[in-house]
Structure formats: structure tokens, C-alpha cells
XYZ file of C-alpha atoms in Angstrom:
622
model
C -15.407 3.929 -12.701
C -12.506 2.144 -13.855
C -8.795 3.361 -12.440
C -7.482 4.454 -16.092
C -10.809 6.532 -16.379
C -8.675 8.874 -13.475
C -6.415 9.555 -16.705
C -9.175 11.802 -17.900
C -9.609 13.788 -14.633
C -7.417 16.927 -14.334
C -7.590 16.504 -10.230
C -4.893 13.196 -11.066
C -3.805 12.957 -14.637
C -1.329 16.187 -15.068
C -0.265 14.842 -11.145
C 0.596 11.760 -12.476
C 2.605 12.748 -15.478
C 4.764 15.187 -13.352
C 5.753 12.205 -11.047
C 6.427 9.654 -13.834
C 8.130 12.619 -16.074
C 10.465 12.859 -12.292
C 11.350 9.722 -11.968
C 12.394 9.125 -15.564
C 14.773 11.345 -15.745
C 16.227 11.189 -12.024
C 17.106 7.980 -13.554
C 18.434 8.869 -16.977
C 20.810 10.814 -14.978
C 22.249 8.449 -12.418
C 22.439 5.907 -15.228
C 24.382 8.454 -17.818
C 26.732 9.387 -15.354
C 27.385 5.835 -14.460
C 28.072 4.815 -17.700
C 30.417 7.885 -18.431
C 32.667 6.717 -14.748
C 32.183 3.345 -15.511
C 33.310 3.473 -19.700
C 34.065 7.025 -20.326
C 36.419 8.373 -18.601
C 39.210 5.712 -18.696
C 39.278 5.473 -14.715
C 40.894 2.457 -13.248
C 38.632 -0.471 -11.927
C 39.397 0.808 -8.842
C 38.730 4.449 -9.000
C 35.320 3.489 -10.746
C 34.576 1.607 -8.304
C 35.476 4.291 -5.674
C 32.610 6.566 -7.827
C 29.696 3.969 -8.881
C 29.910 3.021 -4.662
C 30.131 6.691 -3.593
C 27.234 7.855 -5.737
C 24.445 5.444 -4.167
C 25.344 7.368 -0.706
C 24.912 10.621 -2.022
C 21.507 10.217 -2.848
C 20.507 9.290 -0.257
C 21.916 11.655 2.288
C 19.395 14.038 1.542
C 17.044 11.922 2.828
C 18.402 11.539 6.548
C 18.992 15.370 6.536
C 16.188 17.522 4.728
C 12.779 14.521 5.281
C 11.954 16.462 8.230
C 11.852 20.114 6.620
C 10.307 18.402 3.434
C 6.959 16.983 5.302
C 7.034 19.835 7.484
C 6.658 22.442 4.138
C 4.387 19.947 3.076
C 1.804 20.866 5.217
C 2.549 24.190 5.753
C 2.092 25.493 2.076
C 0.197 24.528 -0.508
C 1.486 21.672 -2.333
C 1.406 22.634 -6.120
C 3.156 25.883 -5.646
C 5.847 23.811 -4.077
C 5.840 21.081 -6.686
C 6.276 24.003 -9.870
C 9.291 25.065 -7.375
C 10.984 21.640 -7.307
C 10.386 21.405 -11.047
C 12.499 24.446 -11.199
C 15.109 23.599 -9.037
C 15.091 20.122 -11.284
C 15.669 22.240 -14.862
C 18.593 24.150 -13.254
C 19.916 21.072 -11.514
C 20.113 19.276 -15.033
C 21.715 22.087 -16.255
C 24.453 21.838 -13.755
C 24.419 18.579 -15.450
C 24.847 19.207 -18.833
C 27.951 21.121 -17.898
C 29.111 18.158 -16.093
C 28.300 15.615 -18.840
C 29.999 17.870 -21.572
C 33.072 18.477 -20.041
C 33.010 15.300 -18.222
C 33.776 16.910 -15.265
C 32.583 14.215 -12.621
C 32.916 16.061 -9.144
C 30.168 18.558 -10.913
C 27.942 15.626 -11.407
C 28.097 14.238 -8.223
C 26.765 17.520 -7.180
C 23.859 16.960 -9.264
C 23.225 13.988 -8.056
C 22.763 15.675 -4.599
C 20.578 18.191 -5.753
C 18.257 15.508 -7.515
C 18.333 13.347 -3.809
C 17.274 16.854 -2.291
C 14.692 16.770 -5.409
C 13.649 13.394 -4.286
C 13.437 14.297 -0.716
C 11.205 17.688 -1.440
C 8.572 15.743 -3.683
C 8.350 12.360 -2.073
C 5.720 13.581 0.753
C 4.018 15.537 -1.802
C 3.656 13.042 -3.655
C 1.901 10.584 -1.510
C -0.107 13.304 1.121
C -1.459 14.623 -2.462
C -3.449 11.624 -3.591
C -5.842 11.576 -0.514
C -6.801 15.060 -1.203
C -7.344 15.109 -4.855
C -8.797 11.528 -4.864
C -12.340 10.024 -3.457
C -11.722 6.858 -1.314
C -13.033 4.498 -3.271
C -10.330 5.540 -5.981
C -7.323 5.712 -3.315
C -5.785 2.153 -4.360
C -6.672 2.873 -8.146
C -4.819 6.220 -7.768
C -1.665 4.246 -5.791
C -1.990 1.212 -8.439
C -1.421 3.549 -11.469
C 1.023 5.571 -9.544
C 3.324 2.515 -8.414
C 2.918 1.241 -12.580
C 4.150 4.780 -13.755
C 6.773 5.107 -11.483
C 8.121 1.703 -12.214
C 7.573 2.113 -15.736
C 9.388 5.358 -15.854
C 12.261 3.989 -13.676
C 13.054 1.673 -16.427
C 12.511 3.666 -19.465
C 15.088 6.434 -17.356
C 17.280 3.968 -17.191
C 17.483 2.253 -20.525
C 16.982 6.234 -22.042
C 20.291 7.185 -20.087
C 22.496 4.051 -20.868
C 21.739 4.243 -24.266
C 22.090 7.927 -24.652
C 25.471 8.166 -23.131
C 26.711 5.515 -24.756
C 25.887 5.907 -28.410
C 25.437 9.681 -28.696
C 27.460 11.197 -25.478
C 26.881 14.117 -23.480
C 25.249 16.409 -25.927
C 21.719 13.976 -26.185
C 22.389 12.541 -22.676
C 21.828 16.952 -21.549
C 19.520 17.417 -24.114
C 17.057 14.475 -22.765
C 17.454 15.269 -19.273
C 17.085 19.195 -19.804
C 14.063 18.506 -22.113
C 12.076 16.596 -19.596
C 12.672 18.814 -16.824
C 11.118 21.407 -18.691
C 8.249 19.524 -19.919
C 7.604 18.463 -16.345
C 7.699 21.961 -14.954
C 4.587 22.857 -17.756
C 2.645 19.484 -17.033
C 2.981 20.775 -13.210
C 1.509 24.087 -13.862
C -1.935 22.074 -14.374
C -1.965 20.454 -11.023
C -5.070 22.085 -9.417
C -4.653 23.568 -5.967
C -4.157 21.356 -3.081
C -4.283 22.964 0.216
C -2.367 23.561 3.229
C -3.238 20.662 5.678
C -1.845 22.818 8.830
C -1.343 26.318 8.227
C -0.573 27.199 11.162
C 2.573 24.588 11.490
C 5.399 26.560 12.749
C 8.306 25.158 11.356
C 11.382 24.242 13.021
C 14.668 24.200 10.801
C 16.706 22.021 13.082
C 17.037 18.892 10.986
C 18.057 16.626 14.220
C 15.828 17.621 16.508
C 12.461 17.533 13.536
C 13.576 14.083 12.161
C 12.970 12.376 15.884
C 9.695 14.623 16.196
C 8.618 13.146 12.911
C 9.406 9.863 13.581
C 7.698 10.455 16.816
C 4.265 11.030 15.174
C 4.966 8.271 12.481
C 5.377 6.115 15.880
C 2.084 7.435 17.321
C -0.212 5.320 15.442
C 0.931 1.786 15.694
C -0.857 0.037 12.840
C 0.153 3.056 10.519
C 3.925 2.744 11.551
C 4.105 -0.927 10.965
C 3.045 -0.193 7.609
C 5.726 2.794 7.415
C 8.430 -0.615 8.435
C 6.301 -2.873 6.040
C 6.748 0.231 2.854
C 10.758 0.261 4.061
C 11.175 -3.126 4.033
C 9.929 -3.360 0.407
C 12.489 -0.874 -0.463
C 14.961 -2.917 1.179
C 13.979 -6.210 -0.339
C 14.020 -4.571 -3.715
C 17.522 -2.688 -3.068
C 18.958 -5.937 -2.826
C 17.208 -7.622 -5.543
C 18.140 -4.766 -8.009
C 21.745 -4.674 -6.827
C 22.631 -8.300 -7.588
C 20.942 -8.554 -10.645
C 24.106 -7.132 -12.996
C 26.557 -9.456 -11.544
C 23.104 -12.180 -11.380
C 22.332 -11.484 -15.462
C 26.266 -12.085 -16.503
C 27.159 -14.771 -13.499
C 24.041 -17.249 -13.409
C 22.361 -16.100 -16.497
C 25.277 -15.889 -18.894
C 23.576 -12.694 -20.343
C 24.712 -9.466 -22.191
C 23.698 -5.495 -21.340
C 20.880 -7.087 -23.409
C 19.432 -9.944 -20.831
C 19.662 -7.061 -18.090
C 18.051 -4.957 -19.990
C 15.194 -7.588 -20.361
C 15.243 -8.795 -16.140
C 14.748 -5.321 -15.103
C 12.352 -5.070 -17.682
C 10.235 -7.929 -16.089
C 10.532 -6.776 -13.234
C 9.353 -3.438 -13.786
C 5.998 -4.987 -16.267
C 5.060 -7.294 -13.196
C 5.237 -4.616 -10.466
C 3.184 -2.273 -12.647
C 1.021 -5.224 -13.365
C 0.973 -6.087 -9.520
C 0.168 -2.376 -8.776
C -2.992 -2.228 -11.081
C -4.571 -5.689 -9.692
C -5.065 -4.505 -6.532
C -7.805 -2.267 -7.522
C -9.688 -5.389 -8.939
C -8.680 -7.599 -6.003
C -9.347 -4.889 -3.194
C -12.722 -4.092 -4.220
C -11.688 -0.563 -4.650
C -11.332 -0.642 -1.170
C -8.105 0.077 1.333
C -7.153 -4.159 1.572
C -4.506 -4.257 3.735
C -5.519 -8.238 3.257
C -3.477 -8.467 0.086
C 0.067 -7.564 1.866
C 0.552 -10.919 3.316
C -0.661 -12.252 -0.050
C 2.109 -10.447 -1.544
C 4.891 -11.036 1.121
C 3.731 -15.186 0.708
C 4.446 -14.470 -3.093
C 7.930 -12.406 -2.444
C 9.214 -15.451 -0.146
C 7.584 -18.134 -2.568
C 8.664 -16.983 -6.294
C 12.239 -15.745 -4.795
C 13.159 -19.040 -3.518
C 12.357 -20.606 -6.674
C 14.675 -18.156 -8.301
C 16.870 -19.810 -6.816
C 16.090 -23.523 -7.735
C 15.301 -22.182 -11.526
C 19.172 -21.593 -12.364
C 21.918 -21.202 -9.464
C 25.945 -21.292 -10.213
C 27.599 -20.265 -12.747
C 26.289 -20.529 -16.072
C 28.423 -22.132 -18.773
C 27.978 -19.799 -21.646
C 28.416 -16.237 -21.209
C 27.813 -12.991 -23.544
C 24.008 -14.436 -24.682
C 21.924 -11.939 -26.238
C 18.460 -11.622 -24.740
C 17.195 -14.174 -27.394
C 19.295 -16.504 -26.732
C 19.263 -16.366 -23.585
C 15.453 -17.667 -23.995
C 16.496 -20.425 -25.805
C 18.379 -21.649 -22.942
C 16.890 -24.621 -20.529
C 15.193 -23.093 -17.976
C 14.956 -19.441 -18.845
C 10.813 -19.204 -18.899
C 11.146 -20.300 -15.279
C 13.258 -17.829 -14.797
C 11.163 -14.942 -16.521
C 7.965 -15.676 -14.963
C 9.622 -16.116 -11.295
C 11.210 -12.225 -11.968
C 7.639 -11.298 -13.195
C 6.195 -12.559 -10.426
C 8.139 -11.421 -7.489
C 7.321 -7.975 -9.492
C 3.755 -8.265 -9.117
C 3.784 -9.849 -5.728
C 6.126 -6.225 -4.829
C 2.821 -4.423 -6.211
C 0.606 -6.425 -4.120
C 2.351 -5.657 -1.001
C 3.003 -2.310 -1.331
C 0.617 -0.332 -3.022
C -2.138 -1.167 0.235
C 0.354 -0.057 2.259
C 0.633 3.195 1.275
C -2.904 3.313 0.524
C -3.590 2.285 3.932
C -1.037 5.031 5.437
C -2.930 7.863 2.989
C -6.154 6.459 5.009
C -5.290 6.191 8.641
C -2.680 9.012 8.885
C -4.511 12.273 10.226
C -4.141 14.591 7.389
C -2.387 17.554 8.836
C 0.101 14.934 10.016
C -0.079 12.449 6.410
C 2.872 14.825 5.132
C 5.296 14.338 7.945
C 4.583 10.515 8.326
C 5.342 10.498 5.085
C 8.489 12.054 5.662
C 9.313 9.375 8.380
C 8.504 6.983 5.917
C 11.373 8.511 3.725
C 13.667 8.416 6.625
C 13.189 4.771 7.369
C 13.269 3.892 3.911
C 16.748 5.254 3.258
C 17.952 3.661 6.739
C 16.678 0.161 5.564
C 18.117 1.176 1.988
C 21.543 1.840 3.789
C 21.011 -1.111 5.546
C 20.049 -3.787 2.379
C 23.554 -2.044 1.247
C 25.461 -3.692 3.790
C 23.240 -6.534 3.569
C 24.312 -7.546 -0.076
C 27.807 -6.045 0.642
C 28.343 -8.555 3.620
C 26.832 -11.550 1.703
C 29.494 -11.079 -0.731
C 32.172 -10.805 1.517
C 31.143 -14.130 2.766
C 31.252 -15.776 -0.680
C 27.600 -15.821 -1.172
C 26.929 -15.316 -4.981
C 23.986 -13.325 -6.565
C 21.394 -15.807 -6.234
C 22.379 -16.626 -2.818
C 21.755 -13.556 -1.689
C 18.535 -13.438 -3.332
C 17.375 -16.970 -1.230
C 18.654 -15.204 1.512
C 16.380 -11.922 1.547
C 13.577 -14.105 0.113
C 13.584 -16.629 3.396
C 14.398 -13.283 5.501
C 10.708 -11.588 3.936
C 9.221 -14.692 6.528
C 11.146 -13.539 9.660
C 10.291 -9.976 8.819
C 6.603 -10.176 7.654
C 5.618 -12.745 10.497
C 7.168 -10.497 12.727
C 4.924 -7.333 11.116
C 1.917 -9.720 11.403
C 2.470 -10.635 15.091
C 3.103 -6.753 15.864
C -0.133 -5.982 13.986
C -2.740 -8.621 13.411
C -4.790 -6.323 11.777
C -3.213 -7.799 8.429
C -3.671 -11.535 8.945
C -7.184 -10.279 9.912
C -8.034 -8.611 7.017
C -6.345 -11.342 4.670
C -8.157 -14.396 5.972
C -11.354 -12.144 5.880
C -10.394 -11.430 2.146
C -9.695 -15.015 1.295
C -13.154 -16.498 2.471
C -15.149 -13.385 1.037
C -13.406 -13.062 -1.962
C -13.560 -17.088 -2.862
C -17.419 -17.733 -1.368
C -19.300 -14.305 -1.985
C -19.268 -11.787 -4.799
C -20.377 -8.878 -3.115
C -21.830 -5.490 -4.213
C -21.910 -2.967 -1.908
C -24.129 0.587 -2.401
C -24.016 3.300 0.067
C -21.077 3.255 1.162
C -20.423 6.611 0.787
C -22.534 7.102 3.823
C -20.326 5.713 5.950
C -18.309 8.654 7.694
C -14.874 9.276 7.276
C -14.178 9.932 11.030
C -16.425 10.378 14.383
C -18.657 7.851 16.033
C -21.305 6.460 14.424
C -23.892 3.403 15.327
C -24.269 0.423 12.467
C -27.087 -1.600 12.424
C -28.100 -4.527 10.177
C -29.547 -7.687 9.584
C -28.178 -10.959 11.039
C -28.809 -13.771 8.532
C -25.400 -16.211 8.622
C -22.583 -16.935 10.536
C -20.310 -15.112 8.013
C -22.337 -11.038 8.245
C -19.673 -9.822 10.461
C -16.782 -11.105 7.769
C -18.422 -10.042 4.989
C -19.070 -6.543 6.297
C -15.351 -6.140 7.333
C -14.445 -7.234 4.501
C -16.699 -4.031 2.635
C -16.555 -1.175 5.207
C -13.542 1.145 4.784
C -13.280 2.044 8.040
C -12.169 -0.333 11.254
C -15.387 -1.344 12.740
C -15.851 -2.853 16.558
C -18.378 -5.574 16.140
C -20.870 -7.288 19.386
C -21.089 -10.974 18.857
C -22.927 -13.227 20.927
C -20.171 -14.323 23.618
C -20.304 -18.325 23.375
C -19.342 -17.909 19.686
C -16.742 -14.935 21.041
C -15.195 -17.866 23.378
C -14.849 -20.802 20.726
C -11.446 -22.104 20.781
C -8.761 -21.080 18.096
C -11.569 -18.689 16.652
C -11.262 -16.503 19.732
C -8.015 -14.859 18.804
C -9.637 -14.042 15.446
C -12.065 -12.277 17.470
C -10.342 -10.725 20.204
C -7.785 -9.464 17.073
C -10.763 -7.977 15.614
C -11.499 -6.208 18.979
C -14.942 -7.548 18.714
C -17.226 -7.262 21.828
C -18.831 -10.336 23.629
C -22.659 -10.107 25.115
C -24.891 -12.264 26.935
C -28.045 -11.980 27.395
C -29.442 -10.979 31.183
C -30.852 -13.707 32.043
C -27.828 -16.084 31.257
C -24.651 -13.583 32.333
C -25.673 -10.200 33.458
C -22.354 -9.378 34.020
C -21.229 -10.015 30.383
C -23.678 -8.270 29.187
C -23.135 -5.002 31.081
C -19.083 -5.183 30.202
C -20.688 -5.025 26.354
C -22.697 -1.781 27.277
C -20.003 -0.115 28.412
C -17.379 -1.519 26.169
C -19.695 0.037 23.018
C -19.839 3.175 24.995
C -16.251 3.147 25.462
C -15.628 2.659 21.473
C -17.984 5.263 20.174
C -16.319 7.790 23.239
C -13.302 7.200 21.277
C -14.965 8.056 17.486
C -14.869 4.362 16.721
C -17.651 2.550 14.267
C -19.766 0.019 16.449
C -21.938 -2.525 14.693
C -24.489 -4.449 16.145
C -27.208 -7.017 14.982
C -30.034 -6.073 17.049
C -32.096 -8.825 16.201
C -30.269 -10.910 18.860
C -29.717 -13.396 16.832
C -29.493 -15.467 13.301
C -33.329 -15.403 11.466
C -34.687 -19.233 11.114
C -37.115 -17.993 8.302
C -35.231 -15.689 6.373
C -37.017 -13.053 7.538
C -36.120 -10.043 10.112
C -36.747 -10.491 13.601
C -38.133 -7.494 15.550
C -35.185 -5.509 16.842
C -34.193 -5.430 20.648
C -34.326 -2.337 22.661
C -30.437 -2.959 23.168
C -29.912 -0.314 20.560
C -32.461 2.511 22.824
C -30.182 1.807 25.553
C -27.135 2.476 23.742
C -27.950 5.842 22.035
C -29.766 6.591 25.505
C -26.308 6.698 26.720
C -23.849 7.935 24.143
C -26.243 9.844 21.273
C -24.796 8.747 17.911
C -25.665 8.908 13.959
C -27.219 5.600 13.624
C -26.388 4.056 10.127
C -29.213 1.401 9.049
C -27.456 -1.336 7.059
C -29.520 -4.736 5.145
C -27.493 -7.666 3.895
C -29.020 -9.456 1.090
C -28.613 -12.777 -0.547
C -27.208 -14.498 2.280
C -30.450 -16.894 2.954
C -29.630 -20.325 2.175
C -26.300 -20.219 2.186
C -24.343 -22.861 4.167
C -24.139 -20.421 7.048
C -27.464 -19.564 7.599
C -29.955 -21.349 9.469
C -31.944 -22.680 6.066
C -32.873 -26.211 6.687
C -30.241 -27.077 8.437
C -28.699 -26.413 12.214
C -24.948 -25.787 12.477
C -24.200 -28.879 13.339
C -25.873 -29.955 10.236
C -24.574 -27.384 7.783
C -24.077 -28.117 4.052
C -22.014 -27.958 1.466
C -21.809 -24.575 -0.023
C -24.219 -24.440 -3.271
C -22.484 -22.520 -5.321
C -19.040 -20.876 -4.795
C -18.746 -16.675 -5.877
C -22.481 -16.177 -4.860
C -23.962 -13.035 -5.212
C -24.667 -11.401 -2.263
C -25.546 -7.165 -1.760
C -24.865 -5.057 1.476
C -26.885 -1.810 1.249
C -26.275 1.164 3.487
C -28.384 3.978 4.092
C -27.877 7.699 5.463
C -27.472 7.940 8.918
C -30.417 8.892 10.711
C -30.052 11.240 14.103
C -30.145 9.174 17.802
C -33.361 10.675 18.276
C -35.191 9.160 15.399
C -33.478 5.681 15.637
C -35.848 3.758 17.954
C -35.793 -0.240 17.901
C -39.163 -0.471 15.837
C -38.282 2.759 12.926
C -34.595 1.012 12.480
C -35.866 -2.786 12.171
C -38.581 -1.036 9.507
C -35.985 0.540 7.392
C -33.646 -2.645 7.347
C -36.630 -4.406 5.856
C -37.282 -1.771 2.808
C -33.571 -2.103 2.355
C -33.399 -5.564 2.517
C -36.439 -5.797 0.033
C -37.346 -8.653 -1.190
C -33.675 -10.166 -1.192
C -33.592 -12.345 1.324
């Protein structure tokens, strides 16, 4: 089922509306009151300035004070009920507003603009803890994709809706706009089915000090899942900077109107959206954390070309958007903002997908929370960044270079912390570019607990291919002389994989591999092993070892009987050829099929039963 087929399902579509209907008009507010300090009110440069700079910090205070409480209600109560509360507190917050607008009275706005930053900070880890319980896995990075696109979508139509409102029409349409949508958002939430309390029995602690270092305590716990939490933050504070230069960017470098500004944010907004929905297609439907360093390669690559497209000052100003596209240069210049917008998509929409997944669920709410909290320190922090730039003399695009060549220091030094990503990417390259593969069964898989994998061995690439396909980390044993190859071991020790000998070459070896599997599934990991021993010469599957008896003799697990097909002839199997002799690939995307089957109980599993079932899976697709 395709992602925009969740449009039809009531468990996401009146979910997703509510969110997008939020962020448009928390937008169309900040933007209307901007343009009434910035044009209305006849304020000084410098009192405006005092206003549009104080504004931004409001916000965001919320966010450092009430994250804690927010995540903690979160799981305490069920989340729809509290969503049809914030829509409420939204309607009489933007009619606050519409008291402020009318009689421009500003210090009532800024009030407003607390209350929507509290707004923010209620719904935000609703918002994501949500999608993992109204959403199957396979439809988790579909469900983030069309999220992200709304969101970004409805960012920019917020914006352009409040600039325009405000400026031609004043107050009265700028309050009737935001008032409307509030409303309408509060009767799209009421269809939200029921999403329960993840820990009922959380007792909540009001003390916002002591709860935001207890939540950023459990967002520490996991390490994988809080290097994504500093991956999602550093997005925001990427794309804080990039969004804060681009007014004086669009009138300095690009010579551009309200018009060309208009059309960069614009771009930017269509290629994140764009971004957001690929990585459905490109994931497999799966949780690929593989495509963030794809997209932090295309953050670094396409903003440093920004740079080289147009720098300095540009010698014609006030150009309409048109014209602006009749100037040298300017396509570079649109498809390097599209692009960085995608490339944002890429990196973080499997990010958060991959939070949704790993986090515990009575705990996804509150990590969530942390999230928030790091994001609006790093937001703080990009702040200073572009505010310090400047003071040094560093103009718009500058800074951009800057942040883009800082994305390498940063994401090499998320890789290095985690290698989990590099992993996963160089296992999505090779799959994605040699093998097209369709995987069935895969709901069989369990979502948590131990379980036992078992499958076919027919090329050097099974172990990719399945990582590459199984949505949850899986330990795999690999024959130890191929575990110790040179340059390849890191790859393997990243991978956790587990080395074995047989007993009559290293008995040693091959009793550290017993008990490292024991130790694995003792922990409620996924082991997979290729009990064969070893790759098939013929094509066909070898009678199974009694390795796998003396496994579940030890640590009785569900035993999950797997059967790769489509892999026989291919340059890394044994088909006549030896390694050493190995040929070149005969055709590139091949079609290839990993089947999985219900897990069968420890007790039924013996060597002979599991190597029979392989075969009727594998069939007759070698």
C-alpha cells in the first residue's frame, strides 16, 4: 500500500490534518505580527529590531520549561483527549490575538506568542509518540514522510497566508484566518481515534528542573536512540541558520524582492516535502537509518555549492521573482535550495522514524520531550551561531558555507559515536544498486524478545542483504576467517557479528560463539545463523548442523525459518567460479526474494524439520 493510500485511513488522515492545520497557523501568526512591528506600527529601526529579536526567544522558552511536563502527560493520559484540549487552548489563544492585532497592542501579542510556544511544546510529543501507535511498521517512514511534507508545506503557506493578510487587509482578516483555523482544527481533532495511555501509572512530577534532567536522562539511556535525538537537533539547527540568512541572502546576493523570498522558501519547503516522501521508496518501507548519511553528504555537498552558484553582492537589486530567473546563474541557484531541501528530508525523517522504533513506548513520549529540549538548545545555539558570523563580517552566504562544511565535523562525529549509520548506509548502497529485493513475511518477525533466525547460505552478500530487510537489529555468526579479514573486520565487529570455528580447527572460537549467541538472545536480541556451515557449491541446501540443537538446548527460543532466493549465480555465490575467481556481476538490480515463515516453538525446531522447511520456502528458486 502506497503512503498517500494512509490519507484514506481514519487511524492517520484526521491526525494529519490537525498537525498541518497547527502549524499553518502558528505561522500565520508569528509572521502577521512581524509584519505589523516591522511596517505597522511606525517603530524605529531600532525598537523593531528590539521586538522581531525578542519574539524568536519567546517561543522558545516554553520549550526549556514545560518539555518535561508535556512528555510526561503524554504518557500518562490518553493522547486525543489532550490534543482536542490544546486545540482549545489554540482558539482562545488566537483570540487573545485578534485583540492584539486589532488594537495593535503588541505586548498582548507577544503573550500569544507564548501561549502558541506552550502550544508547540504540549503537541510536539504527541505528535511524534502518536504515529507508532496508530501506524503498522511497515508504514512508520510513509507516515513520517507525509508528516515532514505537510508540516513543511503548511509552514510556508502560514507564512505567505500571514504576510499577505496583514499587509493588504490588516488585522480584521489576519484574526479572522487565524481564529478560523483554530476552530476547524479543534473539529478535524475530534476524529482522531483513541490512542492510549502508554504508562498509566506514571506519577508525575511538576518540578520542571528536576523532570527536564530525568528526561534527558532516559533520552541518554539508549545510545543509538540519543544520537539520533543530537542528529534530529542538529537538523533544526542547520535549518535555523539557513532560514535566518535567507532575507538578508534573497535582497544581498540575490538582488530579490518580498517576491524572490517568497519563491527560496518556497523551494525549500517543495524539496523537503519532496525529500520526506522519497524515503518511503528508497527505505523499502523499512526504518533506513542508511539514508541519513546520504542526506548529511547532500546537506554539506549542495550547500557549498550555494555558495560557488552566486556569492557577494549582487549588482541589481529589487528583481521580481521572474526576473530574478532570468538572471545568470539563478537555476543553479534554485535547484541547489531544492536540493539541500530534499537532502533535509532524507536525513531527518529516518531519524525520527528510527526514534518512534527503538524508544520503549511508555518512554517514546518523554524522549520525545528531550528531543524538544535539545532542539531548542541547538536552536538557541544556531542563533548565536549566525549572530556571531555576522559580527565577524561574514555575509549570508558565508555563513551558509560555514554550517554546510560544519554538517562534516558534526555528522562524522555522529557516525564515529554510532556506526550503526555508516553500517546501515553502505549496506543500503550495495543492496539497493545490485539486488531488487522482495521480502514476504516479515510480519513474522517479532517486535521485541529473543528469537532464533535461520536460513539458507547461498553468497557472500546473505548477511547484507538480510540486514538490509529485517526491521529489527539482528546479531549475525559468520565463519571467523572471513570475521578477521582486514579493513572488513570493523564492518563486522560494528555489526556486532559473532565469529565461529569449527572444533576441529579452533575449539576455543567456537565455544566463545556458543556463548556469545546465548548471551544475545539472554538479552532479547535477534540471532541469525546459517546452519548449513557454509556457502552451497550446487545451489542446493546442505543438510543443517546440529549447531542449532545445541543452541535452543541451551537458551529455548522461537525459531524463525527464513529461505533466500535468487541469489544462485550471482557473482557471490560459488556458481562456476571460486572467490578468487569471481565474475563480473550479470546483471545489476537483480531480483532476488527473502521469505520468512512463522516461528516455530524450540521444541519442534530440530536440525533435520528446519533444513526441510527452508527448502519448501526456498522452492524451486534457487
Amino acid at each position: 500500500m502506497s503512503q498517500f493510500a494512509l490519507f484514506g485511513q481514519r487511524r492517520f488522515a484526521p491526525f494529519f490534518w490537525t498537525q498541518a492545520l497547527a502549524a499553518f497557523n502558528d505561522n500565520a501568526f508569528r509572521n502577521a505580527l512581524l509584519v505589523l512591528v516591522a511596517f505597522q506600527l511606525g517603530l524605529d529601526d531600532r525598537a523593531a529590531s528590539i521586538y522581531t529579536n525578542f519574539a524568536p526567544a519567546l517561543f522558545i522558552l516554553p520549550f526549556f520549561l514545560f518539555s518535561a511536563s508535556a512528555g510526561q502527560l503524554a504518557e500518562r493520559f490518553e493522547k486525543t483527549r489532550i490534543i482536542r484540549w490544546v486545540k482549545l487552548f489554540e482558539i482562545l489563544a488566537m483570540v487573545v490575538a485578534a485583540a492584539g492585532f486589532i488594537t495593535h497592542h503588541v505586548s498582548l501579542l507577544l503573550v500569544v506568542l507564548f501561549m502558541m510556544g506552550l502550544h508547540s511544546t504540549v503537541f510536539g510529543p504527541i505528535k511524534y509518540a502518536i504515529l507508532p501507535q496508530a501506524l503498522k511498521p511497515g508504514e512508520l517512514v510513509g507516515g513520517n514522510g507525509l508528516v515532514e511534507m505537510g508540516t513543511q508545506l503548511a509552514i510556508l503557506l502560514g507564512m505567505v497566508a500571514g504576510t499577505t493578510a496583514m499587509g493588504e487587509a490588516g488585522p480584521w482578516l489576519a484574526a479572522a484566518i487565524t481564529i478560523g483555523v483554530a476552530v476547524v482544527g479543534y473539529f478535524v481533532s475530534r476524529a482522531i481515534p483513541p490512542a492510549p495511555a502508554t504508562a498509566p501509572e506514571l506519577k508525575i512530577n511538576w518540578n520542571p528542573f528536576g523532570e527536564t534532567a530525568r528526561v534527558l536522562r532516559i533520552t541518554h539511556a539508549d545510545r543509538a536512540v540519543w544520537n539520533a535525538v543530537l542528529g534530529i537537533s542538529w537538523f533544526w539547527f542547520f535549518g535555523t541558520v539557513l532560514v535566518a540568512q535567507l532575507p538578508i541572502y534573497t535582497r544581498e546576493t540575490l538582488g530579490g524582492d518580498n517576491s524572490v523570498y517568497t519563491l527560496v522558501l518556497t523551494l525549500f519547503s517543495i524539496g523537503s516535502g519532496l525529500g520526506a516522501l522519497a524515503c518511503e521508496k528508497l527505505s523499502g518501507r523499512r526504518v533506513e537509518i542508511g539514508l541519513v548519511p546520504l542526506g548529511a553528504f547532500g546537506l554539506t555537498a549542495f550547500g557549498v555549492d550555494l555558495y560557488f552558484a552566486r556569492h557577494g553582492l549582487a549588482p541589481v537589486r529589487g528583481l521580481s521573482w521572474l526576473g530574478f530567473l532570468h538572471t545568470p546563474g539563478s537555476w543553479r541557484v534554485v535547484l541547489d535550495l531544492t536540493l539541500i531541501g530534499a537532502f533535509a528530508g532524507l536525513y531527518v525523517v529516518p531519524l525520527f522514524a528510527f526514534v518512534q522504533a527503538r524508544a520503549p513506548r511508555e518512554k517514546l513520549s518523554r524522549i520525545i520531550a528531550g528531543n524538544n529540549i535539545m532542539n531548542a538548545v541547538l536552536i538557541v545555539a544556531a542563533a548565536g551561531f549566525g549572530l556571531g558570523l555576522g559580527a565577524l563580517g561574514l555575509d549570508a552566504v558565508q555563513i551558509f558555507l560555514a554550517a554546510a562544511l560544519l554538517n562534516v565535523l558534526v555528522a562524522a562525529y555522529i557516525f564515529t559515536l554510532v556506526p550503526e549509520f555508516i553500517l546501515r548506509f553502505v549496506t543500503w548502497l550495495l543492496t539497493s544498486t545490485l539486488y531488487r529485493v522482495r521480502a514476504d513475511g516479515l510480519q513474522h518477525i517479532p517486535e521485541e524478545g529473543p528469537a532464533l533466525l535461520v536460513c539458507n547460505h547461498v553468497s557472500f552478500v546473505d548477511p547484507l542483504l538480510l540486514m538490509a530487510n529485517l526491521r529489527r537489529p539482528t546479531r549475525f555468526v559468520m565463519y571467523y576467517k572471513i570475521f578477521n579479514i582486514p579493513l572488513l573486520k570493523f564492518l563486522f565487529t560494528t555489526a556486532k557479528a559473532i565469529p565461529i570455528a569449527g572444533q576441529k580447527e579452533d575449539p576455543v572460537v567456537l565455544q566463545q560463539a556458543y556463548d556469545a549467541v546465548d548471551a544475545a538472545l539472554a538479552d532479547g536480541e535477534l540471532v541469525c545463523i546459517f546452519p548449513e556451515g557454509a556457502l552451497t557449491r550446487d545451489g542446493a541446501i546442505a543438510p543443517f548442523r546440529p549447531g542449532v540443537e545445541k543452541i535452543l538446548a541451551r537458551r529455548p527460543v522461537p525459531v524463525l525459518p527464513m529461505a533466500l532466493r535468487g541469489l544462485w549465480g550471482s557473482m557471490w555465490s560459488r556458481r562456476d567460479s571460486a572467490l578468487h575467481r569471481a565474475r563480473l556481476p550479470r546483471r545489476f538490480r537483480a531480483r532476488v526474494e527473502l521469505v520468512v515463515d512463522a516461528p516455530l516453538p524450540p521444541e519442534r525446531a530440530s536440525a533435520a524439520a528446519l533444513a526441510a522447511r527452508v527448502r519448501e520456502l526456498r522452492g524451486e528458486m534457487a
